[in-house]
Coordinates of C-alpha atoms and ligand atoms in Angstrom, one line a residue:
M16 CA 29.8 191.5 158.3
S17 CA 31.2 190.3 155.0
A18 CA 32.7 192.9 152.5
S19 CA 30.1 192.3 149.9
I20 CA 27.2 193.1 152.3
A21 CA 29.1 196.2 153.6
R22 CA 29.3 197.2 149.9
R23 CA 25.5 196.7 149.2
P24 CA 24.1 200.1 148.3
R25 CA 21.5 201.2 150.9
S26 CA 18.9 202.5 148.5
L27 CA 18.1 203.8 145.1
R28 CA 16.4 207.1 144.6
L29 CA 14.0 207.3 141.6
K30 CA 13.5 210.5 139.5
D31 CA 10.1 211.2 141.3
G32 CA 11.8 211.1 144.7
R33 CA 10.6 207.7 145.8
V34 CA 13.3 205.6 147.5
I35 CA 13.8 201.8 147.2
H36 CA 15.5 200.5 150.3
F37 CA 17.7 197.4 149.9
P38 CA 17.4 194.5 150.1
A39 CA 14.1 194.8 148.3
V40 CA 11.6 192.3 147.0
M41 CA 10.4 192.7 143.4
G42 CA 7.0 191.0 142.7
I43 CA 6.5 189.5 139.3
L44 CA 3.4 190.3 137.2
N45 CA 3.4 188.4 133.9
L46 CA 0.7 189.6 131.6
T47 CA 1.4 186.8 129.1
P48 CA -0.4 183.6 128.0
D49 CA 2.9 181.6 128.1
S50 CA 5.2 182.6 131.0
F51 CA 6.8 179.4 132.4
S52 CA 5.3 179.6 135.8
D53 CA 2.2 181.9 135.8
G54 CA 1.4 182.1 132.1
G55 CA -2.2 183.0 131.5
R56 CA -3.2 183.7 135.1
F57 CA -3.2 187.4 134.8
L58 CA -4.3 188.2 131.3
D59 CA -7.5 189.7 132.7
P60 CA -6.5 193.3 133.7
E61 CA -8.7 193.2 136.8
R62 CA -7.0 190.1 138.1
A63 CA -3.6 191.5 137.2
V64 CA -4.3 194.7 139.2
D65 CA -5.6 192.8 142.2
H66 CA -2.6 190.5 142.2
A67 CA -0.2 193.5 142.1
L68 CA -1.9 195.1 145.0
A69 CA -1.8 191.8 146.9
M70 CA 1.9 191.5 146.2
E71 CA 2.5 195.0 147.5
A72 CA 0.5 194.2 150.6
A73 CA 2.6 191.0 151.1
G74 CA 5.9 192.9 151.0
A75 CA 6.9 193.7 147.4
T76 CA 8.4 197.1 147.1
I77 CA 8.8 197.0 143.3
I78 CA 6.3 195.4 140.9
D79 CA 7.8 194.1 137.6
I80 CA 5.3 194.0 134.8
G81 CA 6.0 192.1 131.6
G82 CA 4.0 191.4 128.4
E83 CA 6.5 189.1 126.6
S84 CA 7.6 185.8 128.0
S85 CA 11.4 185.2 128.1
R86 CA 11.2 181.5 129.0
P87 CA 13.5 179.3 126.9
G88 CA 12.1 179.0 123.4
A89 CA 9.6 181.8 123.7
A90 CA 8.8 183.7 120.5
T91 CA 9.1 187.5 120.2
V92 CA 5.8 189.3 120.7
G93 CA 4.9 192.3 118.5
V94 CA 5.2 195.8 119.9
E95 CA 1.4 196.4 119.6
I96 CA 0.5 193.2 121.5
E97 CA 3.0 193.9 124.2
M98 CA 1.7 197.4 124.7
E99 CA -1.9 196.3 124.7
R100 CA -1.1 193.9 127.5
V101 CA 0.9 196.1 129.8
L102 CA -0.1 199.8 129.3
P103 CA -3.7 199.7 130.7
V104 CA -2.5 197.7 133.7
I105 CA 0.4 200.1 134.4
E106 CA -1.9 203.1 134.1
T107 CA -4.4 201.7 136.6
L108 CA -1.7 200.5 139.0
C109 CA 0.2 203.8 139.0
A110 CA -2.8 205.4 140.7
K111 CA -3.1 202.6 143.2
L112 CA 0.4 201.4 144.2
K113 CA 3.0 203.0 146.3
A114 CA 5.6 200.6 145.0
P115 CA 7.4 201.7 141.8
I116 CA 6.7 199.8 138.7
S117 CA 9.3 198.3 136.4
I118 CA 8.6 197.4 132.9
D119 CA 10.1 194.1 131.8
T120 CA 10.8 194.7 128.1
R121 CA 13.6 194.6 125.5
K122 CA 12.0 197.2 123.3
A123 CA 12.6 200.9 123.7
V124 CA 9.2 201.9 122.3
V125 CA 7.4 199.7 124.9
A126 CA 9.7 201.0 127.6
S127 CA 9.1 204.7 126.7
A128 CA 5.3 204.2 126.6
A129 CA 5.4 202.4 130.0
L130 CA 7.5 205.2 131.5
D131 CA 5.0 207.8 130.1
E132 CA 2.2 205.9 131.9
G133 CA 4.2 206.1 135.2
A134 CA 6.6 203.2 135.3
A135 CA 9.9 204.2 136.9
I136 CA 12.3 201.4 136.0
V137 CA 13.1 199.5 132.8
N138 CA 14.0 195.8 133.2
D139 CA 15.9 194.9 130.0
V140 CA 16.6 191.2 129.9
S141 CA 18.8 191.7 126.9
G142 CA 21.1 194.0 128.8
L143 CA 20.8 196.7 126.0
M144 CA 21.7 194.1 123.3
F145 CA 18.2 194.0 121.7
D146 CA 17.3 197.6 120.9
P147 CA 20.0 200.1 120.0
I148 CA 18.0 203.1 121.3
M149 CA 17.0 201.5 124.7
A150 CA 19.8 203.3 126.7
Q151 CA 19.0 206.7 125.4
S152 CA 15.3 206.2 125.9
V153 CA 15.9 205.3 129.6
A154 CA 18.3 208.2 130.0
Q155 CA 15.9 210.7 128.5
A156 CA 13.2 209.7 130.9
G157 CA 15.5 209.7 133.9
A158 CA 14.4 206.2 134.7
A159 CA 16.3 203.4 136.5
L160 CA 17.7 200.6 134.4
I161 CA 18.1 196.9 135.1
L162 CA 20.8 195.3 132.9
M163 CA 20.5 191.6 132.7
H164 CA 23.0 189.2 131.2
M165 CA 21.8 186.8 128.5
R166 CA 23.1 185.5 125.2
G167 CA 21.1 185.3 122.0
S168 CA 17.3 185.6 122.5
P169 CA 14.9 183.5 124.5
A170 CA 14.3 181.5 121.4
T171 CA 18.0 180.7 120.8
M172 CA 19.7 181.2 124.2
N173 CA 20.1 177.6 125.2
R174 CA 22.6 176.9 122.5
Y175 CA 24.9 179.7 123.9
A176 CA 25.2 178.2 127.4
R177 CA 29.0 177.6 127.1
Y178 CA 31.5 179.4 129.3
R179 CA 35.1 179.1 130.4
N180 CA 34.4 181.1 133.5
V181 CA 30.8 182.1 133.8
V182 CA 31.2 184.5 136.7
A183 CA 34.1 186.4 135.0
E184 CA 32.3 186.5 131.6
V185 CA 29.0 187.7 133.1
C186 CA 30.8 190.4 135.2
A187 CA 32.7 191.6 132.0
F188 CA 29.4 191.8 130.1
L189 CA 27.6 193.7 132.9
E190 CA 30.5 196.1 133.4
R191 CA 30.6 196.8 129.6
Q192 CA 26.8 197.3 129.3
A193 CA 26.7 199.5 132.4
R194 CA 29.4 201.7 130.8
A195 CA 27.2 201.9 127.6
A196 CA 24.3 203.0 129.8
L197 CA 26.4 205.6 131.5
A198 CA 27.7 206.9 128.1
A199 CA 24.0 207.3 127.0
G200 CA 23.3 209.4 130.1
V201 CA 21.7 206.9 132.5
L202 CA 22.6 208.0 136.0
R203 CA 25.1 205.7 137.8
T204 CA 22.9 205.6 140.8
R205 CA 20.0 204.3 138.8
I206 CA 21.8 201.2 137.3
I207 CA 21.1 197.7 138.6
V208 CA 22.8 194.6 137.3
D209 CA 21.6 191.0 137.1
P210 CA 23.4 187.8 136.2
G211 CA 20.3 186.5 134.4
L212 CA 19.8 183.1 136.1
G213 CA 18.4 180.6 133.5
F214 CA 19.2 182.8 130.5
A215 CA 21.7 181.0 128.3
K216 CA 22.8 179.1 131.5
K217 CA 22.9 175.4 132.4
A218 CA 22.0 174.5 136.0
R219 CA 25.7 174.4 137.0
H220 CA 26.2 177.9 135.5
N221 CA 23.4 179.2 137.7
L222 CA 24.9 177.6 140.7
E223 CA 28.4 179.1 139.9
L224 CA 26.8 182.5 139.5
M225 CA 25.0 182.2 142.9
G226 CA 28.4 181.2 144.4
G227 CA 30.1 184.1 142.7
L228 CA 27.6 186.8 143.6
S229 CA 30.0 188.7 145.8
E230 CA 32.2 189.2 142.7
I231 CA 29.2 190.6 140.8
C232 CA 28.3 192.8 143.8
A233 CA 31.9 194.1 143.7
L234 CA 31.1 195.8 140.4
G235 CA 29.5 198.4 142.6
Y236 CA 26.0 198.4 141.3
P237 CA 22.9 197.0 143.1
V238 CA 22.5 193.4 142.1
L239 CA 19.2 191.7 141.3
V240 CA 18.8 188.0 141.5
G241 CA 15.9 186.2 139.8
A242 CA 15.8 182.6 140.9
S243 CA 12.1 182.3 141.5
R244 CA 10.7 178.9 140.5
K245 CA 13.3 178.6 137.7
R246 CA 14.1 175.3 136.0
F247 CA 17.4 174.8 138.0
V248 CA 15.5 175.3 141.2
H249 CA 13.0 172.7 140.0
A250 CA 15.9 170.3 139.0
I251 CA 17.6 170.6 142.4
A252 CA 14.9 171.2 145.0
G253 CA 12.0 169.4 143.2
G254 CA 8.9 170.4 141.3
S255 CA 6.1 170.5 143.9
E256 CA 4.7 173.9 145.0
S257 CA 6.5 173.7 148.3
D258 CA 9.8 172.4 146.7
L259 CA 9.8 175.4 144.4
L260 CA 8.9 177.8 147.3
F261 CA 11.6 176.5 149.6
G262 CA 14.2 176.1 146.8
T263 CA 13.6 179.7 145.8
A264 CA 13.8 180.8 149.5
A265 CA 17.2 179.1 149.9
A266 CA 18.5 180.8 146.8
N267 CA 17.1 184.2 148.0
A268 CA 18.5 183.9 151.5
L269 CA 22.0 183.1 150.1
A270 CA 21.8 185.9 147.5
V271 CA 20.9 188.5 150.2
A272 CA 23.7 187.1 152.4
A273 CA 26.1 187.5 149.6
G274 CA 25.2 191.1 149.0
A275 CA 22.3 191.1 146.5
S276 CA 20.0 194.1 146.6
I277 CA 16.8 192.8 145.0
V278 CA 15.2 189.4 144.7
R279 CA 12.7 189.0 141.9
V280 CA 9.9 186.6 143.0
H281 CA 6.5 185.2 142.3
D282 CA 5.7 184.9 146.0
P283 CA 6.6 188.2 147.7
G284 CA 5.2 187.3 151.2
P285 CA 7.6 184.4 151.8
A286 CA 10.4 186.2 150.1
A287 CA 10.0 189.2 152.4
A288 CA 10.3 187.0 155.4
V289 CA 13.4 185.3 153.9
V290 CA 15.0 188.7 153.3
R291 CA 14.2 189.9 156.8
M292 CA 15.7 186.8 158.3
A293 CA 18.8 186.7 156.0
I294 CA 19.6 190.3 156.6
A295 CA 19.2 190.1 160.3
I296 CA 21.7 187.2 160.4
A297 CA 24.1 188.5 157.8
E298 CA 24.3 192.0 159.4
S299 CA 24.6 190.7 163.0
G300 CA 28.3 191.1 162.8
R301 CA 29.0 187.4 162.8
G302 CA 27.2 186.4 159.6
Ligands
LIG30 N1 13.6 186.3 134.7 C1 12.5 186.2 133.9 C2 12.0 187.4 133.4 N2 12.5 188.6 133.6 N3 14.2 189.9 134.6 C3 15.3 190.0 135.4 N4 15.9 191.2 135.6 N5 15.9 188.9 135.9 C4 15.4 187.6 135.8 O1 16.0 186.7 136.3 C5 14.2 187.5 134.9 C6 13.6 188.7 134.4 C7 11.9 184.9 133.7 O2 11.0 184.6 134.7 P1 9.4 184.9 134.6 O3 9.1 186.4 134.5 O4 8.7 184.3 135.7 O5 8.9 184.1 133.3 P2 8.6 184.6 131.8 O6 9.9 185.2 131.2 O7 8.3 183.2 131.1 O8 7.5 185.5 131.7

């Protein structure tokens, strides 16, 4: 077994006692009109709830809900609109899902409202860079926190895709932001880090980060990888449904083999099969 897999945390215990076992599959529920892959499909709350339940049945053990697209060039959405999109769905789902809900937002006020409705994890794609009170809001609620690397905002990030050593620079950012979260009172055992594939990254940066995942895992936090259907997968594997599915599957298998703890996906059924297979091989003692 490789050192990074041996280092993968076994699980994460949430404040309410629920335990997420790693490697885990996070299913994506975008309640947006403009997300790059599934924009507009789940704006109707009933469809959104049905889709979340179907993702859980297919193998997702976390459901990530977002009301603001972070695709390259996406504009910021007002707090009111973001809350209107996500809160009713979170409220309904909390009564129906076993899987914990993460709220994908950069805004502390949205995060706090979602946590009040029963979400347990905050997925901050700005890695605490957008809202100065995000860390303390998460700490106060005793929630788990996903810290993702990006530069600039979704509207501006592409112009910052310049690195000398992308793996080292992303690791330094994640380590620094994790320290900031700890200083604000977020529990060490509830911090997850994420290299932010596609966020201020060119295709080659994403590939280098995938290749350097064991270094990111060596930071000692569970690592989340979000490759699902992203532009670099499209560019390399191809753009048909099956190209994107298999391209994503390859990325997820290698991520899990390198020690990643969570894969964030649009298709949890195939991803769960990939994770089962990758883990069986990687942990066989020869992988
Ligand atoms: N990627 C997206 C959104 N949120 N969160 C984390 N932690 N990691 C990611 O890689 C990540 C993320 C973008 O993908 P998607 O949600 O499908 O699209 P959009 O942002 O357009 O809604």
